[in-house]
mmCIF file of C-alpha atoms in Angstrom:
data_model
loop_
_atom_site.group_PDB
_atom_site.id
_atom_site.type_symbol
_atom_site.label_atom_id
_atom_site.label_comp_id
_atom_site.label_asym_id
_atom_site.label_seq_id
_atom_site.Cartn_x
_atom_site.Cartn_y
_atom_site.Cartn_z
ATOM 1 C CA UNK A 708 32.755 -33.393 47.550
ATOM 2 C CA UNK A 709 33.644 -29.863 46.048
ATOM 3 C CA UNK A 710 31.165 -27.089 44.379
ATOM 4 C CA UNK A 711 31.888 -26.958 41.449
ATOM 5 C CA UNK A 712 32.089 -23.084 40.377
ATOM 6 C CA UNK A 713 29.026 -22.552 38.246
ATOM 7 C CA UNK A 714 29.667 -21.051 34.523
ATOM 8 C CA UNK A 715 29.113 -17.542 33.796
ATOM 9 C CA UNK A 716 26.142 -16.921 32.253
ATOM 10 C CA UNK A 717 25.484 -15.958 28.800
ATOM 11 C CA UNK A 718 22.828 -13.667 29.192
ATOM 12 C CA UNK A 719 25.041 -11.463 31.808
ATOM 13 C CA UNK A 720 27.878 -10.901 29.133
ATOM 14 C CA UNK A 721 25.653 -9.950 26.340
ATOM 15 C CA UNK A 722 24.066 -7.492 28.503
ATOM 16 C CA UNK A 723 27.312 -5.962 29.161
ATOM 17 C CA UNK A 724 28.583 -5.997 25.679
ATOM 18 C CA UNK A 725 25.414 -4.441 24.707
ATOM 19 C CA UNK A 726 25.838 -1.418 27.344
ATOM 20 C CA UNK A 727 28.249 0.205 25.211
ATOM 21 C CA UNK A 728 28.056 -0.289 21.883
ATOM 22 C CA UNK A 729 24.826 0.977 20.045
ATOM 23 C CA UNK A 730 23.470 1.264 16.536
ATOM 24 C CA UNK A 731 23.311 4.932 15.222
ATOM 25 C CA UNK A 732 22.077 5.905 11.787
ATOM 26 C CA UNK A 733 23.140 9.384 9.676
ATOM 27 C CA UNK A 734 21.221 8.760 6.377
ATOM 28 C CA UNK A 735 18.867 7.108 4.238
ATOM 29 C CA UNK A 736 19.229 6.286 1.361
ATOM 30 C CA UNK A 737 15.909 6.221 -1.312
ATOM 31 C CA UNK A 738 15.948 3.980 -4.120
ATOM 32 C CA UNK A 739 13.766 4.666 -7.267
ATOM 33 C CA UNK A 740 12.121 2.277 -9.246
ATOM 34 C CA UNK A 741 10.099 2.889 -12.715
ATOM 35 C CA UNK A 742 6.406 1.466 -12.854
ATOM 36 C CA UNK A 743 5.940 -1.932 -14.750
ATOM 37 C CA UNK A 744 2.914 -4.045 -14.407
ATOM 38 C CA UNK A 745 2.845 -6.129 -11.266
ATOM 39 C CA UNK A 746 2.079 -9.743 -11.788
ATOM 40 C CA UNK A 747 2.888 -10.514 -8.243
ATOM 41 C CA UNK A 748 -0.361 -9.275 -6.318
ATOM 42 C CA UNK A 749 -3.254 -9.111 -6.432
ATOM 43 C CA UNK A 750 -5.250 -6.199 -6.106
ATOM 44 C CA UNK A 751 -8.587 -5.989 -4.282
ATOM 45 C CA UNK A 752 -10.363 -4.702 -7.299
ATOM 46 C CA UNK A 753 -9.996 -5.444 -10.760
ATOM 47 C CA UNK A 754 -7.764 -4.364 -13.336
ATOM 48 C CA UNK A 755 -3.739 -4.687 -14.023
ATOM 49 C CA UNK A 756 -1.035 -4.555 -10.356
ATOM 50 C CA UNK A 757 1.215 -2.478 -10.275
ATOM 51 C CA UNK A 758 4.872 -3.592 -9.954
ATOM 52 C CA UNK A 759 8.093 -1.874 -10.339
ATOM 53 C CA UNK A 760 11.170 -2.599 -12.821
ATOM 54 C CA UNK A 761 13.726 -5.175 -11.393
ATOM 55 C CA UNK A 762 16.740 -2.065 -11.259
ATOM 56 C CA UNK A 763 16.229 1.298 -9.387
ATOM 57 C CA UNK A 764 17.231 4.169 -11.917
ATOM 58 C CA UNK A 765 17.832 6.808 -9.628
ATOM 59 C CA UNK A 766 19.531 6.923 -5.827
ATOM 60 C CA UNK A 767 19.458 10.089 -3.467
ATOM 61 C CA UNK A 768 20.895 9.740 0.003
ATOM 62 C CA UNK A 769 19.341 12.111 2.576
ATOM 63 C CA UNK A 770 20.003 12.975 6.368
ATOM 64 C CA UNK A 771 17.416 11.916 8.610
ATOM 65 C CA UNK A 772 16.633 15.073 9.089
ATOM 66 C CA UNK A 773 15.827 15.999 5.219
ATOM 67 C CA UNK A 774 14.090 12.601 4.903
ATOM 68 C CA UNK A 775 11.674 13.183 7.599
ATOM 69 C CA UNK A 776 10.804 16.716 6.064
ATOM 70 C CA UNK A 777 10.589 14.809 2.413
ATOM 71 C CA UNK A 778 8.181 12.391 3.791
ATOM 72 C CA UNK A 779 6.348 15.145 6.076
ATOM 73 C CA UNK A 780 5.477 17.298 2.795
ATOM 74 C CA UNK A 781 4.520 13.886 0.357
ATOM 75 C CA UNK A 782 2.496 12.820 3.378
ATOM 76 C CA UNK A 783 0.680 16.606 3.294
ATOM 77 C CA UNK A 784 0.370 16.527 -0.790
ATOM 78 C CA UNK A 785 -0.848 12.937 -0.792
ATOM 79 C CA UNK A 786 -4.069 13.670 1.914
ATOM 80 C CA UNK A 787 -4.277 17.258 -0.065
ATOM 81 C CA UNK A 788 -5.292 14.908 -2.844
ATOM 82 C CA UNK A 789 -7.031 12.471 -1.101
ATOM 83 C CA UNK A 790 -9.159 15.449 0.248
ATOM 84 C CA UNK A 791 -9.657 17.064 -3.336
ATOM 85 C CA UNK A 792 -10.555 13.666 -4.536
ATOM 86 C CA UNK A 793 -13.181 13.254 -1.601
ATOM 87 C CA UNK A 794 -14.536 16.662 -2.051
ATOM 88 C CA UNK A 795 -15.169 16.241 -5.752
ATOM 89 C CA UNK A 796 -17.517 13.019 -4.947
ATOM 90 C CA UNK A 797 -19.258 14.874 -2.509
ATOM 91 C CA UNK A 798 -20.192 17.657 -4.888
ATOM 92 C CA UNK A 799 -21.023 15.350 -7.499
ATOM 93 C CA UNK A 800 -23.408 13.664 -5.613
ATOM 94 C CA UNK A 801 -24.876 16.836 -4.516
ATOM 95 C CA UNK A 802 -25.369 17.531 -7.721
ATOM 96 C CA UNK A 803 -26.817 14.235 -8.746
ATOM 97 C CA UNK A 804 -30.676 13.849 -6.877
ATOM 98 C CA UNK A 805 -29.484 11.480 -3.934
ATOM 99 C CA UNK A 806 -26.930 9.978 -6.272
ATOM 100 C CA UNK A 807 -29.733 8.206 -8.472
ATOM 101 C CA UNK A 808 -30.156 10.714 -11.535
ATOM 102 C CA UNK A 809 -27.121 12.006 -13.041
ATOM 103 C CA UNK A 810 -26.551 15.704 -14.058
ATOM 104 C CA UNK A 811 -24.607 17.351 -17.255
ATOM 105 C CA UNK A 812 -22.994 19.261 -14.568
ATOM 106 C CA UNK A 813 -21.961 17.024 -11.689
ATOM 107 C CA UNK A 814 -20.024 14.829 -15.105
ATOM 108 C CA UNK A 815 -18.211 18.174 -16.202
ATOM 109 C CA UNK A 816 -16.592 18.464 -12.653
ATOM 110 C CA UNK A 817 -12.830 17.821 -12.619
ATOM 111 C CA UNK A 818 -10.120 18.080 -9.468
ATOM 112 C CA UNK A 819 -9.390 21.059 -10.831
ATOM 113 C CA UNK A 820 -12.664 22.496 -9.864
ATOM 114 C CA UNK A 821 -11.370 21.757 -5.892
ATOM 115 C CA UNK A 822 -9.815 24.667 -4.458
ATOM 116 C CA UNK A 823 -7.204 24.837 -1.640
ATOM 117 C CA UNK A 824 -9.562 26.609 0.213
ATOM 118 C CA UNK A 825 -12.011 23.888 0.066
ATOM 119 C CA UNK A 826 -10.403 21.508 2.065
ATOM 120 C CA UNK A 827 -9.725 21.004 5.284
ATOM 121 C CA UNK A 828 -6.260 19.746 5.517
ATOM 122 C CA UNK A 829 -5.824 21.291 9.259
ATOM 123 C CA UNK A 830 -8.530 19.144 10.708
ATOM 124 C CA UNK A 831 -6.762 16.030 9.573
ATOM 125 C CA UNK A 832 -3.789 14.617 11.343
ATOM 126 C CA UNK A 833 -1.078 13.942 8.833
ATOM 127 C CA UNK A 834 0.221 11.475 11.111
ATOM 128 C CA UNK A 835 -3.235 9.636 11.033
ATOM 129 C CA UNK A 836 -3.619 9.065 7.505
ATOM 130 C CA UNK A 837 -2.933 6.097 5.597
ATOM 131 C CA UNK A 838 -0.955 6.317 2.430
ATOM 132 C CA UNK A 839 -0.858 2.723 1.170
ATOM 133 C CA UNK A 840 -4.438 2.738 0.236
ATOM 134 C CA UNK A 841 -6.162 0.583 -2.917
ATOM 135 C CA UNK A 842 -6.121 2.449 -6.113
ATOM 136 C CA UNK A 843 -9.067 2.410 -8.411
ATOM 137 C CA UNK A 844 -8.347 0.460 -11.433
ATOM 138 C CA UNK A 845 -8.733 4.075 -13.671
ATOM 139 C CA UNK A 846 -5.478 5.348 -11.855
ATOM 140 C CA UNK A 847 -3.155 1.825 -11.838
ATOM 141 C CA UNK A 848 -4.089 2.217 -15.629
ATOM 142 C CA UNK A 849 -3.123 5.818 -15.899
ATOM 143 C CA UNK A 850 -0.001 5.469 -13.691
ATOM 144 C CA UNK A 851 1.385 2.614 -15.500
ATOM 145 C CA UNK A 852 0.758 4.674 -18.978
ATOM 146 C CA UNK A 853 2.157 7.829 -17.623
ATOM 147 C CA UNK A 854 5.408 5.776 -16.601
ATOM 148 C CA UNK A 855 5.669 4.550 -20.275
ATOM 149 C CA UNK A 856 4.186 1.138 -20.328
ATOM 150 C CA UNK A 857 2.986 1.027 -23.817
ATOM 151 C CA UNK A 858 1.095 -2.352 -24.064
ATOM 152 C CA UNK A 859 -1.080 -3.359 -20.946
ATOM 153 C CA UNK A 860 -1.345 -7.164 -20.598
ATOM 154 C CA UNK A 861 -5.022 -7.884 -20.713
ATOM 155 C CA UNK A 862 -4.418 -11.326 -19.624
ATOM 156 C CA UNK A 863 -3.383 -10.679 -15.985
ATOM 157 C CA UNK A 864 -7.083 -8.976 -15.648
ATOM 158 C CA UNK A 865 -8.406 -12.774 -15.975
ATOM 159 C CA UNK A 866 -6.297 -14.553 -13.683
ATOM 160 C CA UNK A 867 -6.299 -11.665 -11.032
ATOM 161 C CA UNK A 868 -10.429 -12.348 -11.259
ATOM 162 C CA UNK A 869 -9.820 -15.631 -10.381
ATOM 163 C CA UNK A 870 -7.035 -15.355 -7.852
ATOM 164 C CA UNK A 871 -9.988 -13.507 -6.390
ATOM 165 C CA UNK A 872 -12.897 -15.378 -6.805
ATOM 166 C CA UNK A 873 -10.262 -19.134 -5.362
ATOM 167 C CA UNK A 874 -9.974 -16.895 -2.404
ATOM 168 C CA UNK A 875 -13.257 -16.814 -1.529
ATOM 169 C CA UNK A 876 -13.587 -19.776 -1.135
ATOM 170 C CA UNK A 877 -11.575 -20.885 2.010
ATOM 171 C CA UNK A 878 -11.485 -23.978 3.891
ATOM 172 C CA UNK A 879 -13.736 -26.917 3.556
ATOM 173 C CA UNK A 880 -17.758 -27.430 4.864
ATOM 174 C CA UNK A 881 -16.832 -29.404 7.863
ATOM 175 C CA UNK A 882 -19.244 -28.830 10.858
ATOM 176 C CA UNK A 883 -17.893 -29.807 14.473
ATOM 177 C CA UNK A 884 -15.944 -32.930 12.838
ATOM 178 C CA UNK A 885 -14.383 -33.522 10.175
ATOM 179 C CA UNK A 886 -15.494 -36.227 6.834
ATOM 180 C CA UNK A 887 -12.117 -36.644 5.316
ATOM 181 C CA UNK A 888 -14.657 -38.273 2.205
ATOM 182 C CA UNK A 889 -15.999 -34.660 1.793
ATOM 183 C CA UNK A 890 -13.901 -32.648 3.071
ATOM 184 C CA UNK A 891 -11.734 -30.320 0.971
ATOM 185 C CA UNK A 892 -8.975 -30.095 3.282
ATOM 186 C CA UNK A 893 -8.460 -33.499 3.776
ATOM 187 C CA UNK A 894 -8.492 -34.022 -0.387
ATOM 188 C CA UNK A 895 -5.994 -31.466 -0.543
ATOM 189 C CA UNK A 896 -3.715 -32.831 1.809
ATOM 190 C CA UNK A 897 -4.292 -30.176 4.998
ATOM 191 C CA UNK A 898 -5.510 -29.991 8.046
ATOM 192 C CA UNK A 899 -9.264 -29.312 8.246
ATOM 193 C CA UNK A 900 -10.019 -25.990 8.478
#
């Protein structure tokens, strides 16, 4: 009986192929999209989603260089405001006694009232901070007029309240086993949770 030679393996030729061929990128390019209400989240507090319009209107390529710096100075204005916004609470509540009784002056307080000075963007790690945060229903409203949406639909408020309020309520009431007479799993045709 012969050996029979054994067939080169797969995994050794992609490895060489791979050696010498490599993936390098120049640019990036940023696609920009006008604000419509969302209808396809739903936010953690109440109000309208945001969404964007189904076609960008505006394209800019950039080299990676230029995009990092773009991203490197929205990343430094975005925690400046997240700072000024932060400081402004803080002095309205020092204004307020412990945040119970409101004052005439803590209400007349505006960002505006925030100084540069007053913050302490240094301390903060630009890197560190998280941009995608929730926004309060006040500023999806105010974003969606400033981009032009004329007519809010007050509708989506109602069935964002209870996408919310179905989510809560998870999984079925099963303890250690499962009554497929009782449980909702079961009666929805899942596993028990």
């Amino acid at each position: 009986s012969r050996a029979v030679p054994a067939a080169p393996s797969i995994l050794r030729r992609s490895r060489a192929r791979r050696g010498g061929k490599r993936v390098r990128f120049a640019q990036v390019t940023v696609y920009y999209f006008a604000r419509r209400q969302g209808f396809t989240c739903v936010p953690s507090a109440g109000g309208s989603s945001l969404g964007m319009a189904p076609r960008h209107h505006r394209a800019r390529r950039y080299s990676l260089s230029q995009f990092a710096h773009l991203r490197q100075v929205s990343h430094r204005q975005h925690l400046r405001q997240h700072l000024r916004r932060e400081k402004l609470r803080a002095r309205r509540r020092e204004l307020t006694q412990n945040g119970t009784v409101p004052s005439a002056e803590a209400a007349g307080l505006t960002l505006a009232d925030v100084s540069d000075d007053d913050l302490d963007v240094g301390q903060v790690e630009v890197g560190d901070y998280f941009y995608l945060q929730p926004l309060p229903t006040k500023r999806r409203r105010a974003l969606l007029r400033a981009s032009g949406v004329r007519r809010i639909d007050a509708e989506e408020r109602q069935e964002l309240r209870a996408l919310r309020l179905s989510r809560e309520q998870c999984g079925c009431l099963c303890r250690l086993t499962c009554e497929p007479r009782t449980c909702a799993c079961s009666q929805a045709g899942i596993q028990c949770q």
